[in-house]
Each structure stands twice: as C-alpha cells, then as structure tokens.
CSV table of C-alpha atoms and ligand atoms in Angstrom, one decimal:
chain,number,residue,atom,x,y,z
A,162,MET,CA,-1.5,24.0,-250.8
A,163,ASN,CA,0.4,21.5,-248.6
A,164,THR,CA,-0.7,22.0,-245.0
A,165,SER,CA,1.0,19.0,-243.5
A,166,PRO,CA,3.4,19.9,-240.6
A,167,PRO,CA,7.1,19.4,-241.2
A,168,PRO,CA,8.6,16.1,-240.1
A,169,THR,CA,9.7,15.8,-236.5
A,170,LEU,CA,12.7,13.9,-237.6
A,171,ARG,CA,14.3,12.9,-240.9
A,172,ILE,CA,15.7,9.4,-240.8
A,173,LEU,CA,17.5,7.2,-243.3
A,174,SER,CA,16.6,3.5,-243.5
A,175,LEU,CA,20.2,2.2,-244.1
A,176,GLY,CA,20.5,-1.2,-245.7
A,177,ALA,CA,24.2,-0.5,-246.4
A,178,GLY,CA,23.8,-1.5,-250.1
A,179,VAL,CA,24.6,0.8,-253.0
A,180,GLN,CA,21.5,3.0,-252.9
A,181,SER,CA,21.3,3.7,-249.2
A,182,THR,CA,25.0,4.2,-248.9
A,183,ALA,CA,24.8,6.8,-251.7
A,184,LEU,CA,22.0,8.6,-249.8
A,185,LEU,CA,24.0,8.7,-246.6
A,186,LEU,CA,27.0,10.2,-248.4
A,187,LEU,CA,24.7,12.7,-250.3
A,188,ALA,CA,23.4,13.9,-247.0
A,189,CYS,CA,26.9,14.2,-245.5
A,190,GLU,CA,27.8,16.3,-248.5
A,191,ASP,CA,24.6,18.5,-248.1
A,192,VAL,CA,23.4,17.5,-251.6
A,193,ILE,CA,20.2,16.4,-249.9
A,194,PRO,CA,18.9,17.7,-246.6
A,195,PRO,CA,20.7,16.0,-243.6
A,196,PHE,CA,19.3,13.2,-241.6
A,197,HIS,CA,18.9,13.2,-237.8
A,198,ALA,CA,20.0,9.6,-237.8
A,199,ALA,CA,20.3,6.5,-239.9
A,200,ILE,CA,19.0,3.1,-238.8
A,201,PHE,CA,20.5,-0.2,-239.9
A,202,ALA,CA,18.6,-3.4,-239.0
A,203,ASP,CA,21.1,-6.2,-238.4
A,204,THR,CA,19.9,-9.8,-238.9
A,205,GLY,CA,23.1,-11.0,-237.4
A,206,TRP,CA,24.0,-13.0,-240.5
A,207,GLU,CA,25.4,-10.4,-243.0
A,208,PRO,CA,28.7,-11.1,-244.6
A,209,LYS,CA,31.8,-9.7,-242.9
A,210,ALA,CA,32.4,-7.3,-245.8
A,211,VAL,CA,29.0,-5.6,-245.1
A,212,TYR,CA,29.8,-5.2,-241.4
A,213,GLU,CA,33.2,-3.7,-242.4
A,214,HIS,CA,31.5,-1.3,-244.8
A,215,LEU,CA,29.0,-0.4,-242.2
A,216,ASP,CA,31.7,0.4,-239.6
A,217,ARG,CA,33.5,2.7,-242.1
A,218,LEU,CA,30.2,4.3,-243.1
A,219,ALA,CA,29.2,4.9,-239.5
A,220,ASP,CA,32.5,6.6,-238.7
A,221,TYR,CA,32.2,8.8,-241.7
A,222,ALA,CA,28.5,9.8,-241.0
A,223,ALA,CA,29.3,10.4,-237.3
A,224,ARG,CA,32.0,13.0,-238.4
A,225,HIS,CA,29.1,14.7,-240.4
A,226,GLY,CA,26.8,14.7,-237.4
A,227,ILE,CA,24.6,11.7,-238.5
A,228,PRO,CA,24.6,8.8,-236.0
A,229,VAL,CA,24.0,5.3,-237.4
A,230,HIS,CA,21.9,3.2,-235.0
A,231,ARG,CA,22.2,-0.6,-235.3
A,232,VAL,CA,19.1,-2.4,-234.3
A,233,SER,CA,18.3,-6.1,-234.1
A,234,GLY,CA,15.4,-8.4,-233.8
A,235,GLY,CA,17.7,-11.4,-233.1
A,236,ASN,CA,20.1,-13.6,-235.1
A,237,ILE,CA,18.2,-15.1,-238.0
A,238,ARG,CA,20.6,-18.0,-238.5
A,239,ASN,CA,20.7,-19.1,-234.9
A,240,ASP,CA,17.0,-18.6,-234.4
A,241,ALA,CA,16.1,-20.7,-237.4
A,242,LEU,CA,18.2,-23.6,-236.0
A,243,ASP,CA,17.0,-23.3,-232.4
A,244,PRO,CA,14.2,-25.7,-231.7
A,245,ALA,CA,13.1,-23.5,-228.8
A,246,HIS,CA,12.7,-20.4,-231.0
A,247,ARG,CA,9.7,-19.3,-233.0
A,248,PHE,CA,10.8,-19.5,-236.7
A,249,ALA,CA,10.1,-16.4,-238.7
A,250,SER,CA,10.1,-18.2,-242.0
A,251,MET,CA,12.6,-17.3,-244.7
A,252,PRO,CA,11.6,-17.4,-248.4
A,253,LEU,CA,12.9,-21.0,-248.8
A,254,PHE,CA,12.3,-23.0,-252.0
A,255,VAL,CA,10.1,-25.9,-251.3
A,256,ARG,CA,9.7,-29.3,-253.0
A,257,ASN,CA,6.3,-30.5,-251.8
A,258,PRO,CA,5.6,-34.1,-250.8
A,259,ASP,CA,3.6,-34.5,-254.1
A,260,GLY,CA,6.6,-33.4,-256.1
A,261,SER,CA,5.3,-29.9,-256.9
A,262,ASP,CA,7.3,-26.7,-256.2
A,263,GLY,CA,6.4,-24.0,-253.7
A,264,MET,CA,7.9,-21.3,-251.6
A,265,ALA,CA,7.8,-20.7,-247.9
A,266,ARG,CA,6.3,-17.4,-246.8
A,267,ARG,CA,8.7,-14.6,-246.1
A,268,GLN,CA,8.3,-13.4,-242.6
A,269,CYS,CA,12.0,-12.7,-241.9
A,270,THR,CA,12.2,-9.3,-243.3
A,271,SER,CA,9.3,-8.1,-241.2
A,272,GLU,CA,10.6,-9.7,-238.1
A,273,TYR,CA,14.4,-8.9,-238.4
A,274,LYS,CA,14.3,-5.6,-240.2
A,275,LEU,CA,11.0,-3.8,-240.3
A,276,LYS,CA,10.0,-4.4,-236.7
A,277,PRO,CA,13.3,-3.2,-235.1
A,278,ILE,CA,13.4,-0.2,-237.4
A,279,LYS,CA,9.8,0.8,-236.3
A,280,GLN,CA,10.7,0.3,-232.7
A,281,LYS,CA,13.8,2.5,-233.0
A,282,THR,CA,11.9,5.1,-234.9
A,283,ARG,CA,9.3,5.3,-232.1
A,284,GLU,CA,12.1,5.5,-229.5
A,285,LEU,CA,13.8,8.4,-231.4
A,286,LEU,CA,10.4,10.2,-231.6
A,287,GLY,CA,10.0,9.6,-227.8
A,288,TYR,CA,6.9,7.4,-228.0
A,289,VAL,CA,7.9,3.8,-227.3
A,290,HIS,CA,5.2,1.2,-227.9
A,291,PRO,CA,2.4,1.1,-226.6
A,292,THR,CA,2.4,4.9,-226.1
A,293,PRO,CA,0.5,6.3,-229.1
A,294,VAL,CA,2.3,8.7,-231.3
A,295,PRO,CA,0.4,12.0,-231.4
A,296,LYS,CA,-1.2,13.1,-234.7
A,297,GLY,CA,1.1,15.4,-236.6
A,298,VAL,CA,4.3,13.8,-235.1
A,299,TYR,CA,6.1,11.8,-237.7
A,300,VAL,CA,9.4,10.8,-239.2
A,301,GLU,CA,10.3,11.3,-242.8
A,302,THR,CA,12.0,8.0,-243.7
A,303,ALA,CA,14.3,8.2,-246.6
A,304,ILE,CA,14.5,4.9,-248.6
A,305,GLY,CA,17.2,4.1,-251.2
A,306,ILE,CA,15.1,3.3,-254.2
A,307,SER,CA,16.5,4.3,-257.5
A,308,LEU,CA,14.8,5.2,-260.7
A,309,ASP,CA,15.3,1.7,-262.2
A,310,GLU,CA,13.3,0.3,-259.2
A,311,ILE,CA,10.6,2.9,-259.1
A,312,GLY,CA,7.9,0.2,-258.9
A,313,ARG,CA,9.2,-0.7,-255.4
A,314,ALA,CA,8.4,2.7,-253.9
A,315,ARG,CA,5.5,2.4,-251.4
A,316,ASP,CA,4.0,4.4,-248.6
A,317,SER,CA,4.6,3.4,-245.1
A,318,ASP,CA,1.8,1.4,-243.3
A,319,VAL,CA,2.1,3.4,-240.1
A,320,ARG,CA,1.1,7.0,-239.6
A,321,TYR,CA,4.2,8.0,-237.7
A,322,MET,CA,6.5,7.2,-240.7
A,323,ARG,CA,6.3,8.8,-244.1
A,324,ASN,CA,8.5,7.3,-246.8
A,325,VAL,CA,10.4,9.5,-249.2
A,326,PHE,CA,12.7,8.5,-252.1
A,327,PRO,CA,15.4,11.2,-252.6
A,328,LEU,CA,17.0,9.1,-255.4
A,329,LEU,CA,13.8,9.3,-257.4
A,330,ASP,CA,13.8,13.1,-256.9
A,331,LEU,CA,17.3,13.2,-258.2
A,332,LYS,CA,16.4,10.8,-261.1
A,333,TRP,CA,19.3,8.6,-260.2
A,334,THR,CA,19.6,5.0,-261.3
A,335,ARG,CA,21.6,2.3,-259.5
A,336,ARG,CA,24.4,3.0,-262.0
A,337,ASP,CA,24.4,6.7,-261.1
A,338,CYS,CA,24.8,5.7,-257.4
A,339,GLU,CA,27.7,3.3,-258.2
A,340,ARG,CA,29.4,6.0,-260.3
A,341,TYR,CA,29.0,8.5,-257.4
A,342,LEU,CA,30.4,6.1,-254.8
A,343,ARG,CA,33.3,5.1,-257.0
A,344,LYS,CA,34.4,8.7,-257.5
A,345,ARG,CA,34.5,9.1,-253.8
A,346,GLY,CA,36.4,5.9,-253.1
A,347,TRP,CA,33.4,3.9,-251.9
A,348,SER,CA,31.8,0.8,-253.1
A,349,ALA,CA,29.0,-1.3,-251.7
A,350,GLU,CA,27.4,-4.7,-252.5
A,351,LYS,CA,23.8,-5.8,-252.1
A,352,SER,CA,23.5,-6.4,-248.4
A,353,ALA,CA,21.6,-9.5,-247.5
A,354,CYS,CA,21.9,-12.5,-245.1
A,355,ILE,CA,24.7,-14.9,-246.0
A,356,GLY,CA,22.2,-17.6,-246.8
A,357,CYS,CA,19.3,-15.5,-248.3
A,358,PRO,CA,17.3,-17.6,-250.8
A,359,PHE,CA,16.9,-14.4,-252.9
A,360,HIS,CA,20.6,-14.7,-253.9
A,361,GLY,CA,21.2,-15.2,-257.6
A,362,ASN,CA,24.0,-17.5,-258.9
A,363,ARG,CA,26.3,-14.5,-259.2
A,364,GLN,CA,26.1,-13.9,-255.4
A,365,TRP,CA,26.4,-17.6,-254.6
A,366,ARG,CA,29.5,-17.9,-256.8
A,367,GLN,CA,31.0,-14.8,-255.2
A,368,LEU,CA,30.4,-16.2,-251.7
A,369,ARG,CA,31.9,-19.6,-252.7
A,370,ASP,CA,34.9,-18.1,-254.5
A,371,GLU,CA,35.7,-15.1,-252.2
A,372,SER,CA,34.4,-16.1,-248.8
A,373,PRO,CA,34.8,-19.8,-248.4
A,374,ALA,CA,34.0,-19.8,-244.7
A,375,GLU,CA,30.7,-18.0,-245.3
A,376,TRP,CA,29.9,-20.3,-248.2
A,377,ALA,CA,30.6,-23.3,-245.9
A,378,ASP,CA,28.2,-21.7,-243.4
A,379,ALA,CA,25.5,-21.3,-246.0
A,380,VAL,CA,25.9,-24.9,-247.2
A,381,ALA,CA,25.7,-26.2,-243.6
A,382,PHE,CA,22.6,-24.1,-243.0
A,383,ASP,CA,21.0,-25.3,-246.2
A,384,ALA,CA,21.5,-28.9,-245.1
A,385,ALA,CA,20.1,-28.1,-241.6
A,386,ILE,CA,16.8,-26.6,-242.8
A,387,ARG,CA,16.1,-29.4,-245.3
A,388,ASN,CA,13.1,-30.6,-243.3
A,389,GLY,CA,11.9,-27.1,-242.3
A,390,SER,CA,12.3,-25.2,-239.0
A,391,ALA,CA,14.1,-26.8,-236.1
A,392,ARG,CA,11.1,-26.1,-234.0
A,393,ALA,CA,8.5,-27.7,-236.3
A,394,ASN,CA,9.9,-31.2,-236.2
A,395,PRO,CA,10.4,-31.7,-232.4
A,396,GLN,CA,6.8,-30.6,-232.1
A,397,GLY,CA,5.8,-33.5,-234.4
A,398,GLN,CA,4.4,-31.3,-237.2
A,399,ASP,CA,3.9,-33.0,-240.5
A,400,LEU,CA,6.7,-32.4,-242.9
A,401,ARG,CA,5.6,-29.9,-245.6
A,402,GLY,CA,8.2,-31.0,-248.1
A,403,SER,CA,11.9,-30.3,-248.4
A,404,MET,CA,13.3,-26.8,-248.1
A,405,TYR,CA,16.3,-25.4,-250.0
A,406,LEU,CA,18.2,-22.1,-250.2
A,407,HIS,CA,18.8,-22.5,-254.0
A,408,ARG,CA,15.9,-22.1,-256.5
A,409,ALA,CA,17.0,-25.4,-258.2
A,410,ARG,CA,15.8,-27.2,-255.1
A,411,VAL,CA,18.9,-29.2,-254.7
A,412,PRO,CA,21.5,-29.0,-251.9
A,413,LEU,CA,23.4,-25.7,-252.2
A,414,ASP,CA,26.8,-27.3,-252.8
A,415,GLU,CA,25.3,-29.3,-255.7
A,416,ALA,CA,23.3,-26.4,-257.2
A,417,PRO,CA,24.1,-25.3,-260.7
A,418,ILE,CA,25.6,-21.9,-259.8
A,419,ASP,CA,28.2,-21.9,-262.5
A,420,LYS,CA,26.7,-21.0,-265.8
A,421,VAL,CA,27.7,-23.8,-268.1
A,422,SER,CA,27.5,-23.4,-271.8
A,423,ARG,CA,25.6,-25.9,-273.9
A,424,SER,CA,28.8,-27.2,-275.5
A,425,GLU,CA,30.3,-27.8,-272.1
A,426,TRP,CA,27.2,-29.5,-271.0
A,427,LEU,CA,27.3,-31.8,-274.0
A,428,GLU,CA,31.0,-32.5,-273.1
A,429,ASP,CA,30.5,-33.4,-269.5
A,430,ASN,CA,26.8,-33.7,-269.1
A,431,GLN,CA,26.5,-31.3,-266.2
A,432,PRO,CA,23.1,-29.7,-265.6
A,433,SER,CA,23.1,-26.2,-266.9
A,434,LEU,CA,21.1,-23.2,-265.7
A,435,ASP,CA,19.2,-23.3,-269.1
A,436,ASP,CA,17.9,-26.8,-268.1
A,437,PHE,CA,16.2,-25.3,-265.1
A,438,TYR,CA,15.1,-21.8,-266.3
A,439,HIS,CA,14.0,-19.8,-269.3
A,440,GLY,CA,13.8,-16.1,-270.1
A,441,GLU,CA,13.1,-13.9,-267.0
A,442,ASP,CA,13.6,-16.9,-264.7
A,443,LEU,CA,17.1,-17.4,-266.1
A,444,GLU,CA,17.9,-13.7,-265.4
A,445,ARG,CA,16.5,-14.1,-261.9
A,446,ALA,CA,18.5,-17.2,-261.3
A,447,GLU,CA,21.7,-15.4,-262.3
A,448,GLN,CA,21.2,-11.9,-260.7
A,449,GLY,CA,19.0,-12.8,-257.8
A,450,ASP,CA,15.5,-11.6,-257.1
A,451,PRO,CA,15.2,-8.1,-258.3
A,452,ASP,CA,13.0,-7.3,-255.3
A,453,GLY,CA,15.6,-8.8,-252.9
A,454,CYS,CA,15.2,-8.0,-249.3
A,455,SER,CA,13.8,-4.5,-248.7
A,456,PRO,CA,12.0,-3.9,-245.4
A,457,TRP,CA,9.4,-1.9,-247.3
A,458,THR,CA,8.2,-4.2,-250.1
A,459,CYS,CA,8.1,-7.8,-250.8
A,460,ARG,CA,8.1,-9.9,-254.0
A,461,SER,CA,4.3,-10.1,-254.0
A,462,GLY,CA,4.1,-6.4,-254.2
A,463,GLU,CA,2.3,-6.2,-250.9
A,464,ALA,CA,3.8,-4.1,-248.1
A,465,VAL,CA,5.5,-6.4,-245.6
A,466,ALA,CA,3.4,-6.6,-242.5
B,777,SF4,S1,18.1,-11.0,-246.6
B,777,SF4,FE1,16.8,-12.7,-247.1
B,777,SF4,S2,16.9,-14.1,-245.4
B,777,SF4,FE2,17.7,-12.1,-244.7
B,777,SF4,S3,15.9,-11.1,-243.9
B,777,SF4,FE3,16.0,-10.5,-246.0
B,777,SF4,S4,14.7,-12.0,-247.1
B,777,SF4,FE4,15.1,-12.8,-245.1
C-alpha cells in the first residue's frame, strides 16, 4: 500500500518544446490532473520564436488557471563573453593542443535551468534556501518525456521534488504529441539556446535559412569562444585547445551543415558529412544530440548536479 502523503503542489517543468507544451495543454483540457504552476527556465538566449510561443502558451495557461513562471540564472551568452563572470561551461567541441578531440563539461544546464527551477520550486513551497523543506512536503514535478525517450526518465536528486512522467503513463510518443498539438492549432520546436552545441545540422540550417540575425549571432559567438571562456584568458590560464559550437570542430560558418551527396562532393570537392561521421554519429550530426538539453538528465546518463 502506498502510504506516501499527496504532493503539496503539482508543477510542470516547462521547456516550451513539443512534449512539455503538450503536457501543459493536456492539463488545461483536464486530460491529466491540473498543475498549480509551470516553470520555464530562461537562459536569455532562446530564439525569438520560442519566446513568442511561450507568450502565447502563458496566456492560454493563465486562462485555465495555470500561471507560467519564468525564472533565470542569468544570460548564458553574455555571461560566457564577460571576462568578469564565472563561466558555467557549455558542451563545446574541443580540439586539444595535441590534435585530439574532446568536449567541454556541460555545466550550463545545471546553472541556467536546474538551479533556478529548484529555487522557484522552494519559493512556491514556502521554504526558500537555506530553510529546510520539512519531511513529507514535496512537489510533484511533471517532466515532458515521451515513450520514445523513456531512457531519459530519472528521479529527482532532491527530496522536495518527485519527478513524474505523464506522457509515459499515456504511452505517448513525440509524434503523438505533435499530432495532438497540430489538431489544436499549436506547434513547437525543440527549445534550446541559439548557439547550443547540441544542435544538429538540421537545426543549424534552419537557423541560417530562417533566422539570419540569430545565425549571425551564433557565428559571432562561435568565433568569440574559440580560445575558451572570456574569463580564462585574462587570468592567464593555459589554453586548453580550440573550442567550437559545431561538432566538425571548424568555424560555424564553414561547418558542413548542408548534407552534400557523394556525387556533388566529387563535382565540387566540398567536404560532406559522411567524411566526418558514420552510422549513429551521422544521425546525431543531422538531428542533434538526442539527449539535448534537459534540466533532468545529461548525455552521460548521470543526473545533472
Ligand atoms: S540549450 Fe545547450 S547551451 Fe543552452 S543550457 Fe542547454 S546545453 Fe547549455
């Protein structure tokens, strides 16, 4: 018999992508139990389309009695370029001084998403840090993980939050969510920072072809972080190699983001994706990292601290 007390609050972790948008609409339509609130963690560097989607979503949810709280741990873009600011490292692709490849540690999700979500959760519970949250007081946090991503479902690492996955209970895949949104006149893209290194070529092309100003911003950022954080170098730290936003470890505006067929390659001798990647890597290069940026899991499979 389950003797655990009922949750004090039910909250949606709103990333504003396909799955969490579907969850919010499902709650508004009473298909799943309602949320007391939704929390969106803003890194300050999402595409304009995501902010517009979020505005519309927040209006709709408010009309159904669900407030959407926007929280922030700072502006990831500005912080990375500010020599006076501690750099919460992004998962940049690294070419080491010895020519080998590496990747920078991902601290950004924890810093800009998980931390502010936890802070807001405590505030909504009425126990702001460092006040301890009493035993038995907890938030049920709904996370938009669909059946095709079941391996990403994880428990929370704090006692006052318990993660639940309503899309798994409904046995919905990402496609089911997309269909559901479409029928109701909604759509949503993967939400992520404009210059997130987890982007696949599909997202980079979309940015370049549909949002030239945001693409130019990502290209400029990519050039600005080539030698690592703005803070590391004025402090005289040794360079740990060259950093890149694109997995090919070349400047973003030179990266092979257009899939070029072998015959085209033979014609004009451009580098093709196939020259960089094979099998699963090729799929990853095109679609982006399947783990992407979730506040709750990271690509290593470990919970983000
Ligand atoms: S979207 Fe990418 S860059 Fe932004 S916080 Fe997540 S992992 Fe970091």
